Amino acid sequence: MDSQDVKEDLKHVLFTKEEIQEKIAELAAQVDKDYEDREVLLVGVLKGAVMVMADLSRALHAHYTMDWMAVSSYGSGTKSSGVVRILKDLDTDLHGRDVLIVEDIIDSGLTLSWLKSNLESRGANSVEICALLRKPASVKTEVPVKYVGWDIDPEFVVGYGLDFAEQYRNLDCIGTLAPHVYS
């Protein structure tokens, strides 16, 4: 789906399909350089990171293994409960592994901070983070992020894995959602 399919729902497009692919290629080149001659496990955080993980893994020039986690810090509402739950755990033993967490977006950093600590406690050799987007103005806890595509303003964004009510994930660009959609 492209932006013309949902043009009434978007305030504006932040990053086009082409800009996203260029940024993913840049991130992949840096990951390849930094992890040269190391076996790395890419850990995608479901569901939002599916697009980033797929495109990043295809842009890499070495063998990387992949696994997935699903975590939630939200109960039934829209505000964080403060408690992180693992909804789907890894199938891979992390002991002695170099791990790269792949995320679509970092908002408050609370869940990601917990996740990084959790994976480190499992005996990983290293745990780093790659995020396509980060909202610095929304950060409540500092999380060291090794690879960041773009820093953005604290607006509600959709597309390329990012959703609103499970919609817009398959949008090939990233845009800000028009207020009439969620108000």
Short mmCIF file of C-alpha atoms in Angstrom, two decimals:
data_model
loop_
_atom_site.label_atom_id
_atom_site.label_comp_id
_atom_site.label_asym_id
_atom_site.label_seq_id
_atom_site.Cartn_x
_atom_site.Cartn_y
_atom_site.Cartn_z
CA MET A 1 0.00 0.00 0.00
CA ASP A 2 1.35 3.44 -0.80
CA SER A 3 0.51 6.89 0.53
CA GLN A 4 -2.04 7.57 -2.23
CA ASP A 5 -4.13 4.64 -0.95
CA VAL A 6 -4.58 6.40 2.42
CA LYS A 7 -3.92 10.03 1.51
CA GLU A 8 -6.87 11.30 3.59
CA ASP A 9 -5.51 9.53 6.68
CA LEU A 10 -2.02 11.04 6.54
CA LYS A 11 -1.09 14.55 7.59
CA HIS A 12 2.15 14.21 5.63
CA VAL A 13 4.76 11.67 4.55
CA LEU A 14 7.96 11.83 6.60
CA PHE A 15 10.01 9.24 4.71
CA THR A 16 9.33 7.72 1.31
CA LYS A 17 9.86 4.09 0.38
CA GLU A 18 13.10 5.08 -1.39
CA GLU A 19 14.42 7.09 1.57
CA ILE A 20 13.71 4.17 3.90
CA GLN A 21 15.55 1.72 1.66
CA GLU A 22 18.56 4.08 1.45
CA LYS A 23 18.63 4.41 5.25
CA ILE A 24 18.34 0.64 5.75
CA ALA A 25 21.28 0.14 3.36
CA GLU A 26 23.35 2.65 5.40
CA LEU A 27 22.49 0.89 8.66
CA ALA A 28 23.30 -2.52 7.16
CA ALA A 29 26.69 -1.32 5.93
CA GLN A 30 27.57 -0.10 9.42
CA VAL A 31 26.35 -3.34 11.03
CA ASP A 32 28.39 -5.41 8.54
CA LYS A 33 31.50 -3.32 9.30
CA ASP A 34 31.08 -3.45 13.08
CA TYR A 35 30.33 -7.17 13.24
CA GLU A 36 32.86 -8.35 10.68
CA ASP A 37 33.98 -11.91 11.48
CA ARG A 38 31.42 -12.25 14.32
CA GLU A 39 28.33 -14.41 14.44
CA VAL A 40 25.42 -12.13 15.25
CA LEU A 41 21.86 -12.94 16.25
CA LEU A 42 19.30 -10.39 15.04
CA VAL A 43 16.37 -10.19 17.47
CA GLY A 44 13.29 -8.57 15.99
CA VAL A 45 10.66 -7.12 18.30
CA LEU A 46 7.19 -8.05 17.05
CA LYS A 47 5.13 -6.81 15.41
CA GLY A 48 6.46 -3.40 14.44
CA ALA A 49 9.98 -4.45 13.52
CA VAL A 50 8.95 -6.99 10.88
CA MET A 51 9.58 -4.65 7.93
CA VAL A 52 12.83 -3.25 9.34
CA MET A 53 14.13 -6.73 10.19
CA ALA A 54 13.25 -8.16 6.78
CA ASP A 55 14.84 -5.33 4.82
CA LEU A 56 17.87 -4.99 7.11
CA SER A 57 18.60 -8.72 6.93
CA ARG A 58 18.41 -8.67 3.13
CA ALA A 59 20.76 -5.66 2.98
CA LEU A 60 23.44 -7.37 5.09
CA HIS A 61 26.36 -9.03 3.29
CA ALA A 62 27.18 -11.81 5.75
CA HIS A 63 25.33 -14.64 7.46
CA TYR A 64 23.19 -13.52 10.38
CA THR A 65 20.73 -15.66 12.28
CA MET A 66 17.34 -14.29 13.31
CA ASP A 67 14.88 -14.80 16.13
CA TRP A 68 11.79 -12.93 17.33
CA MET A 69 10.33 -11.68 20.59
CA ALA A 70 7.03 -10.08 21.44
CA VAL A 71 6.85 -7.98 24.59
CA SER A 72 4.19 -5.72 26.00
CA SER A 73 4.19 -3.01 28.62
CA TYR A 74 0.59 -2.10 28.03
CA GLY A 75 -2.36 -3.67 29.74
CA SER A 76 -5.76 -3.16 28.20
CA GLY A 77 -5.37 0.62 27.99
CA THR A 78 -3.20 3.02 26.07
CA LYS A 79 -0.81 3.91 28.89
CA SER A 80 2.06 1.72 30.01
CA SER A 81 1.37 -0.49 32.99
CA GLY A 82 5.03 -0.31 33.97
CA VAL A 83 5.25 -4.09 33.87
CA VAL A 84 6.81 -5.76 30.85
CA ARG A 85 5.40 -9.11 29.79
CA ILE A 86 7.02 -11.51 27.35
CA LEU A 87 4.32 -12.61 24.93
CA LYS A 88 6.66 -14.63 22.69
CA ASP A 89 10.14 -15.57 23.85
CA LEU A 90 13.24 -16.38 21.86
CA ASP A 91 13.92 -19.90 20.66
CA THR A 92 17.69 -19.28 20.66
CA ASP A 93 20.11 -19.68 23.58
CA LEU A 94 21.91 -16.35 24.00
CA HIS A 95 24.88 -17.59 26.03
CA GLY A 96 28.06 -16.18 24.46
CA ARG A 97 26.18 -14.67 21.50
CA ASP A 98 26.42 -11.16 20.08
CA VAL A 99 22.84 -9.88 19.89
CA LEU A 100 21.46 -6.99 17.86
CA ILE A 101 17.92 -5.98 18.83
CA VAL A 102 16.08 -4.63 15.79
CA GLU A 103 13.29 -2.13 16.49
CA ASP A 104 11.00 0.03 14.40
CA ILE A 105 10.75 2.96 16.83
CA ILE A 106 11.92 4.02 20.28
CA ASP A 107 9.46 6.15 22.22
CA SER A 108 9.94 6.23 26.01
CA GLY A 109 12.75 3.65 26.04
CA LEU A 110 11.26 1.90 29.07
CA THR A 111 10.40 -1.40 27.40
CA LEU A 112 13.61 -1.45 25.37
CA SER A 113 15.71 -0.78 28.47
CA TRP A 114 14.05 -3.72 30.20
CA LEU A 115 14.50 -5.92 27.14
CA LYS A 116 18.21 -5.09 26.80
CA SER A 117 18.81 -5.93 30.47
CA ASN A 118 16.82 -9.13 30.16
CA LEU A 119 18.84 -10.34 27.17
CA GLU A 120 22.14 -9.40 28.84
CA SER A 121 21.11 -11.44 31.90
CA ARG A 122 20.80 -14.52 29.68
CA GLY A 123 24.55 -14.60 29.13
CA ALA A 124 24.82 -12.76 25.84
CA ASN A 125 28.32 -11.61 24.96
CA SER A 126 26.94 -8.25 23.82
CA VAL A 127 23.53 -6.66 23.26
CA GLU A 128 23.21 -3.67 20.97
CA ILE A 129 20.20 -1.90 19.47
CA CYS A 130 19.28 -0.86 15.94
CA ALA A 131 16.17 1.31 15.53
CA LEU A 132 14.87 2.91 12.38
CA LEU A 133 13.23 5.76 14.31
CA ARG A 134 13.73 7.41 17.69
CA LYS A 135 11.73 10.15 19.41
CA PRO A 136 14.27 11.92 21.64
CA ALA A 137 11.63 14.24 23.14
CA SER A 138 9.64 11.22 24.38
CA VAL A 139 12.51 9.37 26.08
CA LYS A 140 11.91 8.64 29.77
CA THR A 141 14.96 6.45 30.26
CA GLU A 142 18.17 6.66 28.29
CA VAL A 143 18.92 3.54 26.30
CA PRO A 144 22.20 3.27 24.42
CA VAL A 145 21.23 2.82 20.77
CA LYS A 146 24.14 1.93 18.49
CA TYR A 147 22.32 2.38 15.19
CA VAL A 148 19.56 4.96 14.56
CA GLY A 149 18.01 5.73 11.22
CA TRP A 150 16.30 9.01 12.07
CA ASP A 151 15.38 11.07 15.11
CA ILE A 152 11.84 12.40 14.75
CA ASP A 153 9.46 14.73 16.58
CA PRO A 154 6.98 13.17 19.01
CA GLU A 155 4.18 12.80 16.48
CA PHE A 156 2.07 9.70 15.90
CA VAL A 157 3.60 7.90 12.91
CA VAL A 158 2.40 4.94 10.88
CA GLY A 159 3.65 2.81 8.04
CA TYR A 160 6.52 0.43 7.40
CA GLY A 161 5.49 -1.76 10.36
CA LEU A 162 4.16 1.04 12.57
CA ASP A 163 0.44 0.80 13.19
CA PHE A 164 -2.65 2.41 14.56
CA ALA A 165 -5.17 -0.20 15.74
CA GLU A 166 -3.27 -2.83 13.69
CA GLN A 167 -3.72 -0.83 10.47
CA TYR A 168 -1.17 0.97 8.26
CA ARG A 169 1.64 -1.55 8.94
CA ASN A 170 1.80 -2.41 5.23
CA LEU A 171 2.14 1.22 4.14
CA ASP A 172 5.42 1.45 2.18
CA CYS A 173 6.34 4.88 3.59
CA ILE A 174 6.28 6.46 7.05
CA GLY A 175 3.89 9.29 7.69
CA THR A 176 2.17 11.20 10.45
CA LEU A 177 -1.38 10.14 11.07
CA ALA A 178 -4.04 12.81 10.65
CA PRO A 179 -5.78 13.65 13.95
CA HIS A 180 -9.26 12.88 12.58
CA VAL A 181 -8.24 9.18 12.37
CA TYR A 182 -7.48 8.72 16.06
CA SER A 183 -9.62 11.38 17.75
#
